[in-house]
PDB file of C-alpha atoms and ligand atoms in Angstrom:
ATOM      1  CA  UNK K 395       1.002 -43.394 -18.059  1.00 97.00           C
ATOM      2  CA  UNK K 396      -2.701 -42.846 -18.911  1.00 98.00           C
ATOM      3  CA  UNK K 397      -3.758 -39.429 -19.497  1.00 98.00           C
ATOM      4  CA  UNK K 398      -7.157 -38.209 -19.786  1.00 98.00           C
ATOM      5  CA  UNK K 399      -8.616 -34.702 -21.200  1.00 99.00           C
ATOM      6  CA  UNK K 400     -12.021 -33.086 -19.996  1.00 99.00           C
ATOM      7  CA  UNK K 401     -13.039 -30.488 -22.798  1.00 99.00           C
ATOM      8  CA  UNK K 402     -15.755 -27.885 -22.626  1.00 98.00           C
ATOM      9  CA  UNK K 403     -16.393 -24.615 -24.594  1.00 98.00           C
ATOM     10  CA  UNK K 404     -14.613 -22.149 -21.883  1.00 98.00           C
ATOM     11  CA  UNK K 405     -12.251 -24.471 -19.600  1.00 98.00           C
ATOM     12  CA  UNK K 406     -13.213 -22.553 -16.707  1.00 98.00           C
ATOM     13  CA  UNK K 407     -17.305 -24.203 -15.317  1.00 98.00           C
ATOM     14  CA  UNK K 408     -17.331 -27.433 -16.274  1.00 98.00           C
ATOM     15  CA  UNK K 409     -13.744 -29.114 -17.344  1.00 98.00           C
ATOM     16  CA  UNK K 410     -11.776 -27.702 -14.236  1.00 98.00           C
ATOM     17  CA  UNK K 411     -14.201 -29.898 -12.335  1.00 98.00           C
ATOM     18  CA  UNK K 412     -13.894 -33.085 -14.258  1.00 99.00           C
ATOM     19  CA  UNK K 413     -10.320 -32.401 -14.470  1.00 98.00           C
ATOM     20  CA  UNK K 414     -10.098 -31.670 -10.465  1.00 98.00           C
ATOM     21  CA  UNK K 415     -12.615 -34.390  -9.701  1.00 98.00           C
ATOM     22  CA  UNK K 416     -11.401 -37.148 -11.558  1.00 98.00           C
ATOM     23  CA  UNK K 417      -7.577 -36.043 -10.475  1.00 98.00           C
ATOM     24  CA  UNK K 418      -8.833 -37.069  -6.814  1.00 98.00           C
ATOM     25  CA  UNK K 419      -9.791 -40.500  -7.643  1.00 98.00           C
ATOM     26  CA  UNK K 420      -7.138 -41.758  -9.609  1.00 98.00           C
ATOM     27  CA  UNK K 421      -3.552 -42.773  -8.302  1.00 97.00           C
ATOM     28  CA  UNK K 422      -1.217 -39.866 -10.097  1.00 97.00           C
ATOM     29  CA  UNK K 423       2.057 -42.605 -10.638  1.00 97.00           C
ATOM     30  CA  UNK K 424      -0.311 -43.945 -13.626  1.00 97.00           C
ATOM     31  CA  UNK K 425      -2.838 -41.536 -14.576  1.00 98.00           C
ATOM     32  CA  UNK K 426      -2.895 -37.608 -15.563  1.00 98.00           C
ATOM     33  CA  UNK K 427      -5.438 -35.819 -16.037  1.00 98.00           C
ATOM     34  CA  UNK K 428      -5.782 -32.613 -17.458  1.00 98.00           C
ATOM     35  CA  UNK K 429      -8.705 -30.432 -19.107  1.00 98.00           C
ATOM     36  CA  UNK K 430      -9.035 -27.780 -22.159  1.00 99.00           C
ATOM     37  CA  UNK K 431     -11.634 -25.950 -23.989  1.00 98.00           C
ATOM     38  CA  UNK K 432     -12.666 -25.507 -27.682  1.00 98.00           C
ATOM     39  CA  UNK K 433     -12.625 -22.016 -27.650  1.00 98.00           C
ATOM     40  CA  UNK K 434      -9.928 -19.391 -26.705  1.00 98.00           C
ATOM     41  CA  UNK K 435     -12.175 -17.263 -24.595  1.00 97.00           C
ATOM     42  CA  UNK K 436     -10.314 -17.797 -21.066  1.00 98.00           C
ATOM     43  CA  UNK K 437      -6.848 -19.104 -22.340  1.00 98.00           C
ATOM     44  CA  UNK K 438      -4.796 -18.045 -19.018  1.00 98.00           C
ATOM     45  CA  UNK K 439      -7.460 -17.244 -16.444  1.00 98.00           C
ATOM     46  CA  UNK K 440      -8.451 -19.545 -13.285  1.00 98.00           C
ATOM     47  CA  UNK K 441     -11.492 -21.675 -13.478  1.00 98.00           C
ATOM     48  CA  UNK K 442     -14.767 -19.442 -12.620  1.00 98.00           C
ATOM     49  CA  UNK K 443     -15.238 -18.165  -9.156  1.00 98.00           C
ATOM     50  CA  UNK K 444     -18.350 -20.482  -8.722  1.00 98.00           C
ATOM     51  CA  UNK K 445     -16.459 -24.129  -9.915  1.00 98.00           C
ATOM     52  CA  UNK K 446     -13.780 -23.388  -7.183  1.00 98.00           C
ATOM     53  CA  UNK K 447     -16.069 -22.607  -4.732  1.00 98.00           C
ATOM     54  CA  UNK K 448     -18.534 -25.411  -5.413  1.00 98.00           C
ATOM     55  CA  UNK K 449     -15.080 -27.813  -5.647  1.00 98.00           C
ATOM     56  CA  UNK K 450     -13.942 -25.909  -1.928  1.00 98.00           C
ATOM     57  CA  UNK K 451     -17.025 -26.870  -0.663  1.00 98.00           C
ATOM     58  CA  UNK K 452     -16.336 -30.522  -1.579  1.00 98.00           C
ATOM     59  CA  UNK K 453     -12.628 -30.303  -0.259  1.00 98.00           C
ATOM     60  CA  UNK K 454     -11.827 -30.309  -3.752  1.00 98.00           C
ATOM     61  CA  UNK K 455      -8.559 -27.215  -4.448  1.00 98.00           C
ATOM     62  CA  UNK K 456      -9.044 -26.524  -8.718  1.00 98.00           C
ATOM     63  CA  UNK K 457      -7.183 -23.196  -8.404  1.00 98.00           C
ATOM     64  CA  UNK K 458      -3.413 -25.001  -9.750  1.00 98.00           C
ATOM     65  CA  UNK K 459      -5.470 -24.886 -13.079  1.00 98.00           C
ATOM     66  CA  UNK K 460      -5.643 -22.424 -15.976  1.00 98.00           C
ATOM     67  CA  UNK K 461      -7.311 -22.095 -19.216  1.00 98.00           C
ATOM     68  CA  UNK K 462      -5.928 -23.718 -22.459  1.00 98.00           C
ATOM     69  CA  UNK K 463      -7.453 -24.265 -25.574  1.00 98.00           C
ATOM     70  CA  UNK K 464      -7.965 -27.641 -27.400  1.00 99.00           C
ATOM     71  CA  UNK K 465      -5.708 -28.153 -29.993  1.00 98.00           C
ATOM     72  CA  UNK K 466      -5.263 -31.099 -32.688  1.00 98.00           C
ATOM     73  CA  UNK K 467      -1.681 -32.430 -30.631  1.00 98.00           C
ATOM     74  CA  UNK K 468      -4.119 -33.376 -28.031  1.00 98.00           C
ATOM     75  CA  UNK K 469      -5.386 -36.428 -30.048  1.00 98.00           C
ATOM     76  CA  UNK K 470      -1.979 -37.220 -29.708  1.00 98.00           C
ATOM     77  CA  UNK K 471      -0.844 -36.576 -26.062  1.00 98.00           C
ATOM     78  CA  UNK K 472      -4.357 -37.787 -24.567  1.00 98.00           C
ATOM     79  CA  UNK K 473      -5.220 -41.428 -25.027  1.00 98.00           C
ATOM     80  CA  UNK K 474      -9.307 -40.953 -23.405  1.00 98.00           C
ATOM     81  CA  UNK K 475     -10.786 -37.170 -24.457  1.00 98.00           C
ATOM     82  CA  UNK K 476     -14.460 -36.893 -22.285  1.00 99.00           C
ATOM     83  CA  UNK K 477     -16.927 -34.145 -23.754  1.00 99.00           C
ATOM     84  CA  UNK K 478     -19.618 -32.264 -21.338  1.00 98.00           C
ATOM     85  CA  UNK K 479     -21.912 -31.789 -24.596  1.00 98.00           C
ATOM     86  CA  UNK K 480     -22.636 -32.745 -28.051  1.00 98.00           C
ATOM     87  CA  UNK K 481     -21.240 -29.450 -29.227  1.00 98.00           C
ATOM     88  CA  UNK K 482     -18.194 -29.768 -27.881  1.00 98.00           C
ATOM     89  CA  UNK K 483     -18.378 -33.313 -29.122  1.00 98.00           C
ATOM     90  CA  UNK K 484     -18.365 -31.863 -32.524  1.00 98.00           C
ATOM     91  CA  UNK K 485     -16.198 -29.197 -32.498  1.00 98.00           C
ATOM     92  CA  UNK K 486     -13.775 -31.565 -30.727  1.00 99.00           C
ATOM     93  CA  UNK K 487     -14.521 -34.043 -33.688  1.00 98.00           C
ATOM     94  CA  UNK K 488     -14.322 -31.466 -36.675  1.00 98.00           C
ATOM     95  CA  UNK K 489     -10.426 -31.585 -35.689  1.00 98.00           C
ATOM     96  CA  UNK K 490      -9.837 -35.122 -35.947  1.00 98.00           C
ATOM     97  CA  UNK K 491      -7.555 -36.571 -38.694  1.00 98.00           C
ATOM     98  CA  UNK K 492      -8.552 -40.008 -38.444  1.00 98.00           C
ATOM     99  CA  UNK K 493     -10.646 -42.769 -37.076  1.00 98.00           C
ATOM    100  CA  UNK K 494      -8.262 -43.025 -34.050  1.00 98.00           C
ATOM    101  CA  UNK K 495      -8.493 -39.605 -32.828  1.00 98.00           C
ATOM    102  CA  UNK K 496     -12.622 -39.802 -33.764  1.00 98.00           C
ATOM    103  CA  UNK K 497     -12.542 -42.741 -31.276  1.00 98.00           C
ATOM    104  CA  UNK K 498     -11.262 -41.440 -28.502  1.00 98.00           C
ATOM    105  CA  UNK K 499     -13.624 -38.591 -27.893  1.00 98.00           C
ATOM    106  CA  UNK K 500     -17.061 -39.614 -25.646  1.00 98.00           C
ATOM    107  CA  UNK K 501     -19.283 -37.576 -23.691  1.00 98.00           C
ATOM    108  CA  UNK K 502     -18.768 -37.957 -20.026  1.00 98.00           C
ATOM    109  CA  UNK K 503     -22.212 -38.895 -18.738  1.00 98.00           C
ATOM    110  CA  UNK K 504     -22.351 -42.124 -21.060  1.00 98.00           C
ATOM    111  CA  UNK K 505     -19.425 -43.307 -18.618  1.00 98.00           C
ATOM    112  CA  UNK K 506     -22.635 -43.201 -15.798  1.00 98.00           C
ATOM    113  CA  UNK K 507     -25.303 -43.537 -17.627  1.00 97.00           C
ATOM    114  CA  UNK K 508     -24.525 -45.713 -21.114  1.00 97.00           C
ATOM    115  CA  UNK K 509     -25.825 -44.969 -24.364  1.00 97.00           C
ATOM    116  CA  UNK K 510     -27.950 -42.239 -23.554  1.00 98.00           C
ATOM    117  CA  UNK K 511     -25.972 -39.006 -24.581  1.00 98.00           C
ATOM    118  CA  UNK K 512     -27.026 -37.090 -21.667  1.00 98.00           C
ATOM    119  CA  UNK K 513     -25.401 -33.815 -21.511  1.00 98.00           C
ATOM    120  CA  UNK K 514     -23.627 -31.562 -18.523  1.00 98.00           C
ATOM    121  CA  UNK K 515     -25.540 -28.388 -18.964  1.00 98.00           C
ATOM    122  CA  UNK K 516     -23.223 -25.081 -19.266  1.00 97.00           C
ATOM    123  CA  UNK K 517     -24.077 -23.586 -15.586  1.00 97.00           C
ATOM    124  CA  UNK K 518     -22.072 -20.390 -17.391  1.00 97.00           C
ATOM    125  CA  UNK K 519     -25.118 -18.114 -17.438  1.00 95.00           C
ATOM    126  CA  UNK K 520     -27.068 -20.117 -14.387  1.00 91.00           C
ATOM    127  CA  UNK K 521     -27.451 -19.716 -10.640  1.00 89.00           C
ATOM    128  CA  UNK K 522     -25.383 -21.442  -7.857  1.00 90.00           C
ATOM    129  CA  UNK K 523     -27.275 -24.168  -7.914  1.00 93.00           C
ATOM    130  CA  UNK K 524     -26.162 -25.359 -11.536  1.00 96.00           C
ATOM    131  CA  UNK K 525     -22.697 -25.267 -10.201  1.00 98.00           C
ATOM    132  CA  UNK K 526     -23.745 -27.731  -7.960  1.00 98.00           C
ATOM    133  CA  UNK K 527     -25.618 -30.237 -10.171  1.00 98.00           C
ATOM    134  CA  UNK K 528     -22.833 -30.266 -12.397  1.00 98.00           C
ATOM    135  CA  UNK K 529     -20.455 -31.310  -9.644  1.00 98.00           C
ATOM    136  CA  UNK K 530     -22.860 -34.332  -8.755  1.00 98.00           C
ATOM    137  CA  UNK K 531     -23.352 -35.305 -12.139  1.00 98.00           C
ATOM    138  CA  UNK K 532     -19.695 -35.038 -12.811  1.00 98.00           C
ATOM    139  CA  UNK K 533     -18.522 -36.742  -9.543  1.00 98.00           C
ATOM    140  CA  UNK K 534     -20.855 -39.756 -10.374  1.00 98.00           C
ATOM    141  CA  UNK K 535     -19.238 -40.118 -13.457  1.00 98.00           C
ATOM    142  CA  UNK K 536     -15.597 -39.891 -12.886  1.00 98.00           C
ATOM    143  CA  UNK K 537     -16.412 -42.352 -10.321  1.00 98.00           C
ATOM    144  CA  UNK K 538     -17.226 -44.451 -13.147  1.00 98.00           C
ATOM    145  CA  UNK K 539     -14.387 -43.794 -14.987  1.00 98.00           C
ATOM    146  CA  UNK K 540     -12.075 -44.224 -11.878  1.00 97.00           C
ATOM    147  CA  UNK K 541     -13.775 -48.010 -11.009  1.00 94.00           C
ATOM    148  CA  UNK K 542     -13.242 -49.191 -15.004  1.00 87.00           C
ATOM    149  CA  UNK K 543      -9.925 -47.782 -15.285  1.00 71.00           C
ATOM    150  CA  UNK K 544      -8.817 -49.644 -11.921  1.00 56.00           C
ATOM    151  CA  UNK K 545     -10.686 -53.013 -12.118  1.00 40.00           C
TER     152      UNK K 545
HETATM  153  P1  4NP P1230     -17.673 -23.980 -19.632  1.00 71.23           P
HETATM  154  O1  4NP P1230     -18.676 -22.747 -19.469  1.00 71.23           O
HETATM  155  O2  4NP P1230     -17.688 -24.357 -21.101  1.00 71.23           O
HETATM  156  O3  4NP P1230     -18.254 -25.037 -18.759  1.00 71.23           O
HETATM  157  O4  4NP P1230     -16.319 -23.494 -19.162  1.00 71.23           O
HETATM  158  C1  4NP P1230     -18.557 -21.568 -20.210  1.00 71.23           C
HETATM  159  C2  4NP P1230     -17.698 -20.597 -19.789  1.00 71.23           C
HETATM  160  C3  4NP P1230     -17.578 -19.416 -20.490  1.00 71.23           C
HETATM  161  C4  4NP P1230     -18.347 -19.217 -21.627  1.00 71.23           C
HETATM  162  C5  4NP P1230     -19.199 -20.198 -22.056  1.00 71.23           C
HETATM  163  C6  4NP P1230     -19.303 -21.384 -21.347  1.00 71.23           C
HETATM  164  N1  4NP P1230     -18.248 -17.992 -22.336  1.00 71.23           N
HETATM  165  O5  4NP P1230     -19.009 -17.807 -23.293  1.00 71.23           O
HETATM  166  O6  4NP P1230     -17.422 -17.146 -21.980  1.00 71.23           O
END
């Protein structure tokens, strides 16, 4: 089994996507995905209204999921940890007890667009329309993810 963690700083915008996204395009007998956030701000609660809705509208269900926070076991349960920013990157990396655990962390968009550190912008405090350039941006690159880990 492969298993892959999506972190962001709540666990409820932008890693219940990734998580719900990527989930869809990977066969479940040899992949699990699963997603977590840095801080313990929504620990328990169901992604934000506007992530399931913008998932509904892409026949995408994300409401099996609820918050958890990131903690330093999951350099050892997850063998691929994908970032939405450079600050989770670091607060993700600022619990890391080795090389090996520094190495799996990456920030998602370098999966679609390489070596650029582009980040998924926090739609927390945005409009509708963040929700749904977040999805796009996050669909595009799990589709990345989904064609390596498959070829
Ligand atoms: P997320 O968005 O990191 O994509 O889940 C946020 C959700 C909640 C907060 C910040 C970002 N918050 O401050 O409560």
């Amino acid at each position: 089994m492969i298993r892959i963690l999506m972190v962001c700083l709540g666990n409820i915008c932008r890693s219940p996507l990734a998580h719900g996204i990527l989930d869809s395009k990977l066969d479940s007998n040899f992949f699990e995905v699963d997603s977590a956030g840095t801080s313990n701000y929504h620990i328990g609660s169901l992604p934000d209204k506007r992530s399931i809705a913008v998932a509904r509208k892409n026949n995408l269900d994300i409401t099996n999921q609820l918050g958890k926070q990131f903690i330093v076991e999951d350099f050892e349960t997850y063998d691929y940890i994908y970032v939405m920013d450079k600050s989770n990157f670091e607060n993700v990396i600022k619990m890391a007890r080795n090389v090996e655990d520094i190495a799996k962390v990456k920030l998602i968009l370098n999966e679609s667009h390489p070596n650029k550190n582009l980040e998924v912008p926090d739609p927390y405090y945005g409009g509708d329309s963040g929700f749904d350039d977040v999805y796009k941006m996050l669909d595009e690159a799990c589709d990345c993810i989904s064609k390596k880990t498959q070829c």
